[in-house]
mmCIF file with all atom_site columns, C-alpha atoms in Angstrom:
data_model
loop_
_atom_site.group_PDB
_atom_site.id
_atom_site.type_symbol
_atom_site.label_atom_id
_atom_site.label_alt_id
_atom_site.label_comp_id
_atom_site.label_asym_id
_atom_site.label_entity_id
_atom_site.label_seq_id
_atom_site.pdbx_PDB_ins_code
_atom_site.Cartn_x
_atom_site.Cartn_y
_atom_site.Cartn_z
_atom_site.occupancy
_atom_site.B_iso_or_equiv
_atom_site.pdbx_formal_charge
_atom_site.auth_seq_id
_atom_site.auth_comp_id
_atom_site.auth_asym_id
_atom_site.auth_atom_id
_atom_site.pdbx_PDB_model_num
ATOM 1   C CA . UNK A 1 1   ? 69.171 -31.711 22.592 1.00 0.00 ? 5   UNK A CA 1
ATOM 2   C CA . UNK A 1 2   ? 66.700 -30.079 19.684 1.00 0.00 ? 6   UNK A CA 1
ATOM 3   C CA . UNK A 1 3   ? 67.649 -27.942 17.013 1.00 0.00 ? 7   UNK A CA 1
ATOM 4   C CA . UNK A 1 4   ? 66.619 -25.203 16.754 1.00 0.00 ? 8   UNK A CA 1
ATOM 5   C CA . UNK A 1 5   ? 62.952 -24.019 14.704 1.00 0.00 ? 9   UNK A CA 1
ATOM 6   C CA . UNK A 1 6   ? 62.460 -20.710 12.974 1.00 0.00 ? 10  UNK A CA 1
ATOM 7   C CA . UNK A 1 7   ? 59.954 -19.062 10.172 1.00 0.00 ? 11  UNK A CA 1
ATOM 8   C CA . UNK A 1 8   ? 59.946 -18.819 7.383  1.00 0.00 ? 12  UNK A CA 1
ATOM 9   C CA . UNK A 1 9   ? 57.627 -17.961 4.412  1.00 0.00 ? 13  UNK A CA 1
ATOM 10  C CA . UNK A 1 10  ? 59.312 -19.708 1.677  1.00 0.00 ? 14  UNK A CA 1
ATOM 11  C CA . UNK A 1 11  ? 57.281 -23.274 -0.038 1.00 0.00 ? 15  UNK A CA 1
ATOM 12  C CA . UNK A 1 12  ? 59.541 -25.353 1.666  1.00 0.00 ? 16  UNK A CA 1
ATOM 13  C CA . UNK A 1 13  ? 62.080 -27.505 -1.246 1.00 0.00 ? 17  UNK A CA 1
ATOM 14  C CA . UNK A 1 14  ? 65.033 -28.110 -0.902 1.00 0.00 ? 18  UNK A CA 1
ATOM 15  C CA . UNK A 1 15  ? 68.622 -26.298 -1.938 1.00 0.00 ? 19  UNK A CA 1
ATOM 16  C CA . UNK A 1 16  ? 69.936 -22.646 -0.987 1.00 0.00 ? 20  UNK A CA 1
ATOM 17  C CA . UNK A 1 17  ? 67.734 -20.340 0.974  1.00 0.00 ? 21  UNK A CA 1
ATOM 18  C CA . UNK A 1 18  ? 68.067 -16.539 2.131  1.00 0.00 ? 22  UNK A CA 1
ATOM 19  C CA . UNK A 1 19  ? 66.119 -16.038 5.669  1.00 0.00 ? 23  UNK A CA 1
ATOM 20  C CA . UNK A 1 20  ? 65.177 -12.101 6.649  1.00 0.00 ? 24  UNK A CA 1
ATOM 21  C CA . UNK A 1 21  ? 67.023 -10.371 8.472  1.00 0.00 ? 25  UNK A CA 1
ATOM 22  C CA . UNK A 1 22  ? 65.322 -10.901 11.239 1.00 0.00 ? 26  UNK A CA 1
ATOM 23  C CA . UNK A 1 23  ? 65.551 -14.680 11.496 1.00 0.00 ? 27  UNK A CA 1
ATOM 24  C CA . UNK A 1 24  ? 69.240 -14.175 9.917  1.00 0.00 ? 28  UNK A CA 1
ATOM 25  C CA . UNK A 1 25  ? 70.247 -11.463 13.651 1.00 0.00 ? 29  UNK A CA 1
ATOM 26  C CA . UNK A 1 26  ? 68.454 -13.707 16.003 1.00 0.00 ? 30  UNK A CA 1
ATOM 27  C CA . UNK A 1 27  ? 70.848 -17.170 14.403 1.00 0.00 ? 31  UNK A CA 1
ATOM 28  C CA . UNK A 1 28  ? 73.803 -14.845 14.385 1.00 0.00 ? 32  UNK A CA 1
ATOM 29  C CA . UNK A 1 29  ? 73.478 -12.417 17.261 1.00 0.00 ? 33  UNK A CA 1
ATOM 30  C CA . UNK A 1 30  ? 71.471 -14.056 19.901 1.00 0.00 ? 34  UNK A CA 1
ATOM 31  C CA . UNK A 1 31  ? 72.389 -17.807 19.517 1.00 0.00 ? 35  UNK A CA 1
ATOM 32  C CA . UNK A 1 32  ? 75.948 -17.175 17.781 1.00 0.00 ? 36  UNK A CA 1
ATOM 33  C CA . UNK A 1 33  ? 75.216 -20.511 15.577 1.00 0.00 ? 37  UNK A CA 1
ATOM 34  C CA . UNK A 1 34  ? 78.451 -21.138 13.149 1.00 0.00 ? 38  UNK A CA 1
ATOM 35  C CA . UNK A 1 35  ? 78.303 -22.661 9.983  1.00 0.00 ? 39  UNK A CA 1
ATOM 36  C CA . UNK A 1 36  ? 78.016 -26.469 9.378  1.00 0.00 ? 40  UNK A CA 1
ATOM 37  C CA . UNK A 1 37  ? 75.176 -26.114 12.530 1.00 0.00 ? 41  UNK A CA 1
ATOM 38  C CA . UNK A 1 38  ? 71.205 -27.326 11.771 1.00 0.00 ? 42  UNK A CA 1
ATOM 39  C CA . UNK A 1 39  ? 68.327 -25.987 12.429 1.00 0.00 ? 43  UNK A CA 1
ATOM 40  C CA . UNK A 1 40  ? 64.968 -26.704 11.215 1.00 0.00 ? 44  UNK A CA 1
ATOM 41  C CA . UNK A 1 41  ? 62.543 -24.200 9.048  1.00 0.00 ? 45  UNK A CA 1
ATOM 42  C CA . UNK A 1 42  ? 58.290 -24.149 8.857  1.00 0.00 ? 46  UNK A CA 1
ATOM 43  C CA . UNK A 1 43  ? 56.439 -22.019 6.065  1.00 0.00 ? 47  UNK A CA 1
ATOM 44  C CA . UNK A 1 44  ? 52.954 -22.661 9.042  1.00 0.00 ? 48  UNK A CA 1
ATOM 45  C CA . UNK A 1 45  ? 51.888 -24.727 6.548  1.00 0.00 ? 49  UNK A CA 1
ATOM 46  C CA . UNK A 1 46  ? 53.047 -27.881 7.821  1.00 0.00 ? 50  UNK A CA 1
ATOM 47  C CA . UNK A 1 47  ? 56.663 -28.184 6.448  1.00 0.00 ? 51  UNK A CA 1
ATOM 48  C CA . UNK A 1 48  ? 59.298 -29.429 8.374  1.00 0.00 ? 52  UNK A CA 1
ATOM 49  C CA . UNK A 1 49  ? 63.073 -28.171 7.097  1.00 0.00 ? 53  UNK A CA 1
ATOM 50  C CA . UNK A 1 50  ? 66.066 -29.917 8.112  1.00 0.00 ? 54  UNK A CA 1
ATOM 51  C CA . UNK A 1 51  ? 68.521 -27.429 6.703  1.00 0.00 ? 55  UNK A CA 1
ATOM 52  C CA . UNK A 1 52  ? 72.857 -26.552 7.693  1.00 0.00 ? 56  UNK A CA 1
ATOM 53  C CA . UNK A 1 53  ? 74.065 -22.911 7.869  1.00 0.00 ? 57  UNK A CA 1
ATOM 54  C CA . UNK A 1 54  ? 76.203 -22.076 4.991  1.00 0.00 ? 58  UNK A CA 1
ATOM 55  C CA . UNK A 1 55  ? 77.605 -18.402 4.853  1.00 0.00 ? 59  UNK A CA 1
ATOM 56  C CA . UNK A 1 56  ? 76.295 -15.703 7.621  1.00 0.00 ? 60  UNK A CA 1
ATOM 57  C CA . UNK A 1 57  ? 77.293 -11.397 7.404  1.00 0.00 ? 61  UNK A CA 1
ATOM 58  C CA . UNK A 1 58  ? 76.117 -9.428  9.760  1.00 0.00 ? 62  UNK A CA 1
ATOM 59  C CA . UNK A 1 59  ? 72.553 -9.432  8.618  1.00 0.00 ? 63  UNK A CA 1
ATOM 60  C CA . UNK A 1 60  ? 72.157 -12.509 6.823  1.00 0.00 ? 64  UNK A CA 1
ATOM 61  C CA . UNK A 1 61  ? 72.690 -16.445 7.024  1.00 0.00 ? 65  UNK A CA 1
ATOM 62  C CA . UNK A 1 62  ? 71.979 -18.575 3.776  1.00 0.00 ? 66  UNK A CA 1
ATOM 63  C CA . UNK A 1 63  ? 71.531 -21.840 4.604  1.00 0.00 ? 67  UNK A CA 1
ATOM 64  C CA . UNK A 1 64  ? 70.998 -25.375 2.930  1.00 0.00 ? 68  UNK A CA 1
ATOM 65  C CA . UNK A 1 65  ? 68.060 -27.293 3.281  1.00 0.00 ? 69  UNK A CA 1
ATOM 66  C CA . UNK A 1 66  ? 68.058 -30.433 3.222  1.00 0.00 ? 70  UNK A CA 1
ATOM 67  C CA . UNK A 1 67  ? 65.066 -32.556 3.815  1.00 0.00 ? 71  UNK A CA 1
ATOM 68  C CA . UNK A 1 68  ? 61.398 -31.836 3.580  1.00 0.00 ? 72  UNK A CA 1
ATOM 69  C CA . UNK A 1 69  ? 58.927 -33.526 5.985  1.00 0.00 ? 73  UNK A CA 1
ATOM 70  C CA . UNK A 1 70  ? 54.921 -32.788 5.766  1.00 0.00 ? 74  UNK A CA 1
ATOM 71  C CA . UNK A 1 71  ? 53.017 -32.778 9.455  1.00 0.00 ? 75  UNK A CA 1
ATOM 72  C CA . UNK A 1 72  ? 49.679 -33.705 8.869  1.00 0.00 ? 76  UNK A CA 1
ATOM 73  C CA . UNK A 1 73  ? 47.552 -30.451 10.975 1.00 0.00 ? 77  UNK A CA 1
ATOM 74  C CA . UNK A 1 74  ? 46.100 -31.066 14.191 1.00 0.00 ? 78  UNK A CA 1
ATOM 75  C CA . UNK A 1 75  ? 42.384 -32.832 13.958 1.00 0.00 ? 79  UNK A CA 1
ATOM 76  C CA . UNK A 1 76  ? 39.439 -32.820 14.744 1.00 0.00 ? 80  UNK A CA 1
ATOM 77  C CA . UNK A 1 77  ? 39.770 -28.864 13.215 1.00 0.00 ? 81  UNK A CA 1
ATOM 78  C CA . UNK A 1 78  ? 38.741 -26.264 15.989 1.00 0.00 ? 82  UNK A CA 1
ATOM 79  C CA . UNK A 1 79  ? 38.107 -22.550 15.302 1.00 0.00 ? 83  UNK A CA 1
ATOM 80  C CA . UNK A 1 80  ? 36.953 -19.927 18.007 1.00 0.00 ? 84  UNK A CA 1
ATOM 81  C CA . UNK A 1 81  ? 35.045 -16.919 17.195 1.00 0.00 ? 85  UNK A CA 1
ATOM 82  C CA . UNK A 1 82  ? 36.013 -14.746 19.302 1.00 0.00 ? 86  UNK A CA 1
ATOM 83  C CA . UNK A 1 83  ? 35.515 -10.690 20.491 1.00 0.00 ? 87  UNK A CA 1
ATOM 84  C CA . UNK A 1 84  ? 37.649 -7.964  19.797 1.00 0.00 ? 88  UNK A CA 1
ATOM 85  C CA . UNK A 1 85  ? 38.595 -6.334  23.097 1.00 0.00 ? 89  UNK A CA 1
ATOM 86  C CA . UNK A 1 86  ? 39.828 -2.756  24.124 1.00 0.00 ? 90  UNK A CA 1
ATOM 87  C CA . UNK A 1 87  ? 43.076 -3.705  25.581 1.00 0.00 ? 91  UNK A CA 1
ATOM 88  C CA . UNK A 1 88  ? 44.592 -4.982  22.580 1.00 0.00 ? 92  UNK A CA 1
ATOM 89  C CA . UNK A 1 89  ? 47.353 -6.682  25.405 1.00 0.00 ? 93  UNK A CA 1
ATOM 90  C CA . UNK A 1 90  ? 44.630 -8.875  26.629 1.00 0.00 ? 94  UNK A CA 1
ATOM 91  C CA . UNK A 1 91  ? 43.680 -9.905  23.023 1.00 0.00 ? 95  UNK A CA 1
ATOM 92  C CA . UNK A 1 92  ? 47.836 -10.540 21.817 1.00 0.00 ? 96  UNK A CA 1
ATOM 93  C CA . UNK A 1 93  ? 47.436 -12.505 24.928 1.00 0.00 ? 97  UNK A CA 1
ATOM 94  C CA . UNK A 1 94  ? 44.754 -14.762 23.870 1.00 0.00 ? 98  UNK A CA 1
ATOM 95  C CA . UNK A 1 95  ? 46.107 -15.502 20.264 1.00 0.00 ? 99  UNK A CA 1
ATOM 96  C CA . UNK A 1 96  ? 49.867 -16.339 21.877 1.00 0.00 ? 100 UNK A CA 1
ATOM 97  C CA . UNK A 1 97  ? 47.693 -18.778 24.200 1.00 0.00 ? 101 UNK A CA 1
ATOM 98  C CA . UNK A 1 98  ? 45.231 -20.513 21.889 1.00 0.00 ? 102 UNK A CA 1
ATOM 99  C CA . UNK A 1 99  ? 48.408 -21.224 19.457 1.00 0.00 ? 103 UNK A CA 1
ATOM 100 C CA . UNK A 1 100 ? 50.332 -22.331 22.017 1.00 0.00 ? 104 UNK A CA 1
ATOM 101 C CA . UNK A 1 101 ? 47.076 -25.193 22.583 1.00 0.00 ? 105 UNK A CA 1
ATOM 102 C CA . UNK A 1 102 ? 46.840 -25.654 19.285 1.00 0.00 ? 106 UNK A CA 1
ATOM 103 C CA . UNK A 1 103 ? 43.829 -24.145 17.833 1.00 0.00 ? 107 UNK A CA 1
ATOM 104 C CA . UNK A 1 104 ? 43.087 -23.818 13.692 1.00 0.00 ? 108 UNK A CA 1
ATOM 105 C CA . UNK A 1 105 ? 41.508 -20.901 13.106 1.00 0.00 ? 109 UNK A CA 1
ATOM 106 C CA . UNK A 1 106 ? 40.475 -18.092 15.121 1.00 0.00 ? 110 UNK A CA 1
ATOM 107 C CA . UNK A 1 107 ? 38.070 -14.940 13.694 1.00 0.00 ? 111 UNK A CA 1
ATOM 108 C CA . UNK A 1 108 ? 38.066 -12.066 15.721 1.00 0.00 ? 112 UNK A CA 1
ATOM 109 C CA . UNK A 1 109 ? 33.923 -10.769 16.468 1.00 0.00 ? 113 UNK A CA 1
ATOM 110 C CA . UNK A 1 110 ? 33.169 -7.195  16.263 1.00 0.00 ? 114 UNK A CA 1
ATOM 111 C CA . UNK A 1 111 ? 29.636 -7.644  18.275 1.00 0.00 ? 115 UNK A CA 1
ATOM 112 C CA . UNK A 1 112 ? 26.782 -4.812  19.246 1.00 0.00 ? 116 UNK A CA 1
ATOM 113 C CA . UNK A 1 113 ? 29.071 -4.743  22.405 1.00 0.00 ? 117 UNK A CA 1
ATOM 114 C CA . UNK A 1 114 ? 32.751 -5.175  21.006 1.00 0.00 ? 118 UNK A CA 1
ATOM 115 C CA . UNK A 1 115 ? 34.259 -1.329  22.260 1.00 0.00 ? 119 UNK A CA 1
ATOM 116 C CA . UNK A 1 116 ? 36.837 -0.023  19.686 1.00 0.00 ? 120 UNK A CA 1
ATOM 117 C CA . UNK A 1 117 ? 40.161 -2.169  19.144 1.00 0.00 ? 121 UNK A CA 1
ATOM 118 C CA . UNK A 1 118 ? 43.004 -1.625  17.014 1.00 0.00 ? 122 UNK A CA 1
ATOM 119 C CA . UNK A 1 119 ? 43.488 -4.726  15.161 1.00 0.00 ? 123 UNK A CA 1
ATOM 120 C CA . UNK A 1 120 ? 47.004 -5.024  13.438 1.00 0.00 ? 124 UNK A CA 1
ATOM 121 C CA . UNK A 1 121 ? 47.590 -7.686  10.845 1.00 0.00 ? 125 UNK A CA 1
ATOM 122 C CA . UNK A 1 122 ? 50.896 -7.747  11.019 1.00 0.00 ? 126 UNK A CA 1
ATOM 123 C CA . UNK A 1 123 ? 51.914 -7.354  14.686 1.00 0.00 ? 127 UNK A CA 1
ATOM 124 C CA . UNK A 1 124 ? 49.118 -10.753 15.300 1.00 0.00 ? 128 UNK A CA 1
ATOM 125 C CA . UNK A 1 125 ? 50.534 -12.860 12.775 1.00 0.00 ? 129 UNK A CA 1
ATOM 126 C CA . UNK A 1 126 ? 54.007 -12.029 14.315 1.00 0.00 ? 130 UNK A CA 1
ATOM 127 C CA . UNK A 1 127 ? 53.033 -13.140 17.925 1.00 0.00 ? 131 UNK A CA 1
ATOM 128 C CA . UNK A 1 128 ? 51.726 -16.316 16.239 1.00 0.00 ? 132 UNK A CA 1
ATOM 129 C CA . UNK A 1 129 ? 54.495 -17.388 14.762 1.00 0.00 ? 133 UNK A CA 1
ATOM 130 C CA . UNK A 1 130 ? 56.068 -16.883 17.796 1.00 0.00 ? 134 UNK A CA 1
ATOM 131 C CA . UNK A 1 131 ? 54.238 -18.679 19.491 1.00 0.00 ? 135 UNK A CA 1
ATOM 132 C CA . UNK A 1 132 ? 54.047 -21.641 16.646 1.00 0.00 ? 136 UNK A CA 1
ATOM 133 C CA . UNK A 1 133 ? 57.818 -21.783 17.325 1.00 0.00 ? 137 UNK A CA 1
ATOM 134 C CA . UNK A 1 134 ? 58.165 -21.754 21.134 1.00 0.00 ? 138 UNK A CA 1
ATOM 135 C CA . UNK A 1 135 ? 55.741 -24.984 21.539 1.00 0.00 ? 139 UNK A CA 1
ATOM 136 C CA . UNK A 1 136 ? 57.348 -26.376 18.096 1.00 0.00 ? 140 UNK A CA 1
ATOM 137 C CA . UNK A 1 137 ? 54.775 -26.735 15.988 1.00 0.00 ? 141 UNK A CA 1
ATOM 138 C CA . UNK A 1 138 ? 54.178 -26.508 12.053 1.00 0.00 ? 142 UNK A CA 1
ATOM 139 C CA . UNK A 1 139 ? 50.940 -24.768 11.400 1.00 0.00 ? 143 UNK A CA 1
ATOM 140 C CA . UNK A 1 140 ? 50.364 -21.263 11.995 1.00 0.00 ? 144 UNK A CA 1
ATOM 141 C CA . UNK A 1 141 ? 46.383 -20.466 12.996 1.00 0.00 ? 145 UNK A CA 1
ATOM 142 C CA . UNK A 1 142 ? 44.256 -19.149 9.747  1.00 0.00 ? 146 UNK A CA 1
ATOM 143 C CA . UNK A 1 143 ? 43.981 -15.374 11.830 1.00 0.00 ? 147 UNK A CA 1
ATOM 144 C CA . UNK A 1 144 ? 40.768 -13.799 9.590  1.00 0.00 ? 148 UNK A CA 1
ATOM 145 C CA . UNK A 1 145 ? 39.909 -9.935  9.053  1.00 0.00 ? 149 UNK A CA 1
ATOM 146 C CA . UNK A 1 146 ? 37.558 -8.334  11.843 1.00 0.00 ? 150 UNK A CA 1
ATOM 147 C CA . UNK A 1 147 ? 34.175 -9.863  10.926 1.00 0.00 ? 151 UNK A CA 1
ATOM 148 C CA . UNK A 1 148 ? 30.785 -8.212  12.067 1.00 0.00 ? 152 UNK A CA 1
ATOM 149 C CA . UNK A 1 149 ? 28.963 -11.404 14.506 1.00 0.00 ? 153 UNK A CA 1
ATOM 150 C CA . UNK A 1 150 ? 25.945 -10.802 11.956 1.00 0.00 ? 154 UNK A CA 1
ATOM 151 C CA . UNK A 1 151 ? 27.688 -11.184 9.145  1.00 0.00 ? 155 UNK A CA 1
ATOM 152 C CA . UNK A 1 152 ? 29.826 -14.247 9.895  1.00 0.00 ? 156 UNK A CA 1
ATOM 153 C CA . UNK A 1 153 ? 27.064 -16.587 12.384 1.00 0.00 ? 157 UNK A CA 1
ATOM 154 C CA . UNK A 1 154 ? 25.153 -17.272 9.156  1.00 0.00 ? 158 UNK A CA 1
ATOM 155 C CA . UNK A 1 155 ? 28.015 -18.441 7.392  1.00 0.00 ? 159 UNK A CA 1
ATOM 156 C CA . UNK A 1 156 ? 29.593 -20.608 10.313 1.00 0.00 ? 160 UNK A CA 1
ATOM 157 C CA . UNK A 1 157 ? 30.401 -24.126 9.271  1.00 0.00 ? 161 UNK A CA 1
ATOM 158 C CA . UNK A 1 158 ? 31.381 -26.813 11.263 1.00 0.00 ? 162 UNK A CA 1
ATOM 159 C CA . UNK A 1 159 ? 30.239 -30.495 12.620 1.00 0.00 ? 163 UNK A CA 1
ATOM 160 C CA . UNK A 1 160 ? 29.747 -28.482 16.284 1.00 0.00 ? 164 UNK A CA 1
ATOM 161 C CA . UNK A 1 161 ? 28.657 -24.834 16.731 1.00 0.00 ? 165 UNK A CA 1
ATOM 162 C CA . UNK A 1 162 ? 28.771 -23.521 19.814 1.00 0.00 ? 166 UNK A CA 1
ATOM 163 C CA . UNK A 1 163 ? 28.106 -20.090 21.772 1.00 0.00 ? 167 UNK A CA 1
ATOM 164 C CA . UNK A 1 164 ? 29.255 -19.446 25.160 1.00 0.00 ? 168 UNK A CA 1
ATOM 165 C CA . UNK A 1 165 ? 26.992 -16.990 26.643 1.00 0.00 ? 169 UNK A CA 1
ATOM 166 C CA . UNK A 1 166 ? 25.577 -15.584 30.237 1.00 0.00 ? 170 UNK A CA 1
ATOM 167 C CA . UNK A 1 167 ? 22.258 -15.680 29.807 1.00 0.00 ? 171 UNK A CA 1
ATOM 168 C CA . UNK A 1 168 ? 19.878 -17.340 31.769 1.00 0.00 ? 172 UNK A CA 1
ATOM 169 C CA . UNK A 1 169 ? 19.408 -21.075 30.338 1.00 0.00 ? 173 UNK A CA 1
ATOM 170 C CA . UNK A 1 170 ? 18.908 -25.302 30.094 1.00 0.00 ? 174 UNK A CA 1
ATOM 171 C CA . UNK A 1 171 ? 23.465 -25.265 28.905 1.00 0.00 ? 175 UNK A CA 1
ATOM 172 C CA . UNK A 1 172 ? 25.950 -27.823 28.135 1.00 0.00 ? 176 UNK A CA 1
ATOM 173 C CA . UNK A 1 173 ? 29.003 -28.038 29.475 1.00 0.00 ? 177 UNK A CA 1
ATOM 174 C CA . UNK A 1 174 ? 31.808 -27.960 26.543 1.00 0.00 ? 178 UNK A CA 1
ATOM 175 C CA . UNK A 1 175 ? 33.597 -30.914 25.760 1.00 0.00 ? 179 UNK A CA 1
ATOM 176 C CA . UNK A 1 176 ? 36.202 -32.617 23.267 1.00 0.00 ? 180 UNK A CA 1
ATOM 177 C CA . UNK A 1 177 ? 34.102 -33.883 20.198 1.00 0.00 ? 181 UNK A CA 1
ATOM 178 C CA . UNK A 1 178 ? 35.897 -36.141 17.180 1.00 0.00 ? 182 UNK A CA 1
ATOM 179 C CA . UNK A 1 179 ? 34.174 -33.843 14.701 1.00 0.00 ? 183 UNK A CA 1
ATOM 180 C CA . UNK A 1 180 ? 35.399 -29.714 13.494 1.00 0.00 ? 184 UNK A CA 1
ATOM 181 C CA . UNK A 1 181 ? 34.390 -27.573 16.086 1.00 0.00 ? 185 UNK A CA 1
ATOM 182 C CA . UNK A 1 182 ? 33.786 -23.913 16.220 1.00 0.00 ? 186 UNK A CA 1
ATOM 183 C CA . UNK A 1 183 ? 32.697 -21.677 19.390 1.00 0.00 ? 187 UNK A CA 1
ATOM 184 C CA . UNK A 1 184 ? 31.546 -18.099 19.790 1.00 0.00 ? 188 UNK A CA 1
ATOM 185 C CA . UNK A 1 185 ? 32.799 -15.961 22.695 1.00 0.00 ? 189 UNK A CA 1
ATOM 186 C CA . UNK A 1 186 ? 31.544 -12.374 22.891 1.00 0.00 ? 190 UNK A CA 1
ATOM 187 C CA . UNK A 1 187 ? 32.630 -9.678  24.575 1.00 0.00 ? 191 UNK A CA 1
ATOM 188 C CA . UNK A 1 188 ? 32.928 -8.690  28.159 1.00 0.00 ? 192 UNK A CA 1
ATOM 189 C CA . UNK A 1 189 ? 29.094 -7.364  28.003 1.00 0.00 ? 193 UNK A CA 1
ATOM 190 C CA . UNK A 1 190 ? 28.030 -10.667 26.866 1.00 0.00 ? 194 UNK A CA 1
ATOM 191 C CA . UNK A 1 191 ? 26.553 -11.013 23.503 1.00 0.00 ? 195 UNK A CA 1
ATOM 192 C CA . UNK A 1 192 ? 22.851 -9.317  23.127 1.00 0.00 ? 196 UNK A CA 1
ATOM 193 C CA . UNK A 1 193 ? 19.801 -11.404 23.717 1.00 0.00 ? 197 UNK A CA 1
ATOM 194 C CA . UNK A 1 194 ? 19.478 -10.880 19.752 1.00 0.00 ? 198 UNK A CA 1
ATOM 195 C CA . UNK A 1 195 ? 22.631 -11.761 18.823 1.00 0.00 ? 199 UNK A CA 1
ATOM 196 C CA . UNK A 1 196 ? 22.033 -14.813 20.853 1.00 0.00 ? 200 UNK A CA 1
ATOM 197 C CA . UNK A 1 197 ? 18.280 -15.750 19.107 1.00 0.00 ? 201 UNK A CA 1
ATOM 198 C CA . UNK A 1 198 ? 20.754 -15.479 15.898 1.00 0.00 ? 202 UNK A CA 1
ATOM 199 C CA . UNK A 1 199 ? 23.107 -18.011 16.712 1.00 0.00 ? 203 UNK A CA 1
ATOM 200 C CA . UNK A 1 200 ? 20.529 -20.242 17.809 1.00 0.00 ? 204 UNK A CA 1
ATOM 201 C CA . UNK A 1 201 ? 18.840 -19.844 14.195 1.00 0.00 ? 205 UNK A CA 1
ATOM 202 C CA . UNK A 1 202 ? 21.919 -20.840 12.237 1.00 0.00 ? 206 UNK A CA 1
ATOM 203 C CA . UNK A 1 203 ? 22.070 -23.874 14.960 1.00 0.00 ? 207 UNK A CA 1
ATOM 204 C CA . UNK A 1 204 ? 24.724 -22.595 17.449 1.00 0.00 ? 208 UNK A CA 1
ATOM 205 C CA . UNK A 1 205 ? 24.489 -24.746 20.713 1.00 0.00 ? 209 UNK A CA 1
ATOM 206 C CA . UNK A 1 206 ? 24.598 -23.195 24.270 1.00 0.00 ? 210 UNK A CA 1
ATOM 207 C CA . UNK A 1 207 ? 27.440 -23.956 26.170 1.00 0.00 ? 211 UNK A CA 1
ATOM 208 C CA . UNK A 1 208 ? 28.992 -23.149 30.017 1.00 0.00 ? 212 UNK A CA 1
ATOM 209 C CA . UNK A 1 209 ? 32.600 -23.019 30.327 1.00 0.00 ? 213 UNK A CA 1
ATOM 210 C CA . UNK A 1 210 ? 31.992 -22.873 34.027 1.00 0.00 ? 214 UNK A CA 1
ATOM 211 C CA . UNK A 1 211 ? 30.254 -21.153 36.575 1.00 0.00 ? 215 UNK A CA 1
ATOM 212 C CA . UNK A 1 212 ? 32.666 -18.653 37.039 1.00 0.00 ? 216 UNK A CA 1
ATOM 213 C CA . UNK A 1 213 ? 32.252 -15.263 35.111 1.00 0.00 ? 217 UNK A CA 1
ATOM 214 C CA . UNK A 1 214 ? 35.332 -15.246 32.470 1.00 0.00 ? 218 UNK A CA 1
ATOM 215 C CA . UNK A 1 215 ? 37.229 -12.496 30.965 1.00 0.00 ? 219 UNK A CA 1
ATOM 216 C CA . UNK A 1 216 ? 36.688 -12.444 27.236 1.00 0.00 ? 220 UNK A CA 1
ATOM 217 C CA . UNK A 1 217 ? 40.746 -13.758 26.740 1.00 0.00 ? 221 UNK A CA 1
ATOM 218 C CA . UNK A 1 218 ? 40.103 -16.081 29.469 1.00 0.00 ? 222 UNK A CA 1
ATOM 219 C CA . UNK A 1 219 ? 36.922 -17.531 28.151 1.00 0.00 ? 223 UNK A CA 1
ATOM 220 C CA . UNK A 1 220 ? 38.529 -17.993 24.509 1.00 0.00 ? 224 UNK A CA 1
ATOM 221 C CA . UNK A 1 221 ? 41.460 -19.772 26.653 1.00 0.00 ? 225 UNK A CA 1
ATOM 222 C CA . UNK A 1 222 ? 39.563 -22.287 28.812 1.00 0.00 ? 226 UNK A CA 1
ATOM 223 C CA . UNK A 1 223 ? 37.259 -22.904 25.913 1.00 0.00 ? 227 UNK A CA 1
ATOM 224 C CA . UNK A 1 224 ? 40.723 -24.007 23.633 1.00 0.00 ? 228 UNK A CA 1
ATOM 225 C CA . UNK A 1 225 ? 41.761 -25.721 26.452 1.00 0.00 ? 229 UNK A CA 1
ATOM 226 C CA . UNK A 1 226 ? 38.873 -28.290 26.718 1.00 0.00 ? 230 UNK A CA 1
ATOM 227 C CA . UNK A 1 227 ? 38.339 -28.104 22.947 1.00 0.00 ? 231 UNK A CA 1
ATOM 228 C CA . UNK A 1 228 ? 41.934 -29.495 22.450 1.00 0.00 ? 232 UNK A CA 1
ATOM 229 C CA . UNK A 1 229 ? 41.771 -31.683 25.577 1.00 0.00 ? 233 UNK A CA 1
ATOM 230 C CA . UNK A 1 230 ? 44.984 -30.272 27.306 1.00 0.00 ? 234 UNK A CA 1
#
């Protein structure tokens, strides 16, 4: 059986390390691990740390990190720029699934038709961390602060730049590429014609995600799966 994996915000060095209270509680009270048992740690930046439990208290756990291994980031680099959603739970669902699939970067967009939404960076990060650990990965996706679509689209840089929209016109099928890719996913009311024009002028190409009309978070998940080849 694989040793359980936990998150730590340390740089990935050997020696004694005191884990945060939430992790300590999970180790001590949920999994009921004991001194001498092995665990794995990651800082979400590619470090895989092997550790042995040393001392435990009611809310504390000290481990000895005995080895550090560098895990390569998944390639090619994939960025999903996706509109925020009024239903925060649905956006959080997308964050979880995109992390499990192995997306590198997520950019929350504020488009002309984006409805007002709450963005709690600390809660969003916890969701990413949980999904990373559940899927036993060692790289945490980069989650940007929300940005206006019109400010972001002209600055986006990648080997492939795609935009998924619902307006009529010629569109390519989205597919795996060996080059870095970024795809824009709009709000439930779709991108406006002006936004689509801005994207096309910035080098984005229109793509289709299939014949069905998808919710924003579903479109984001489908794009993630297609680009990562899941």
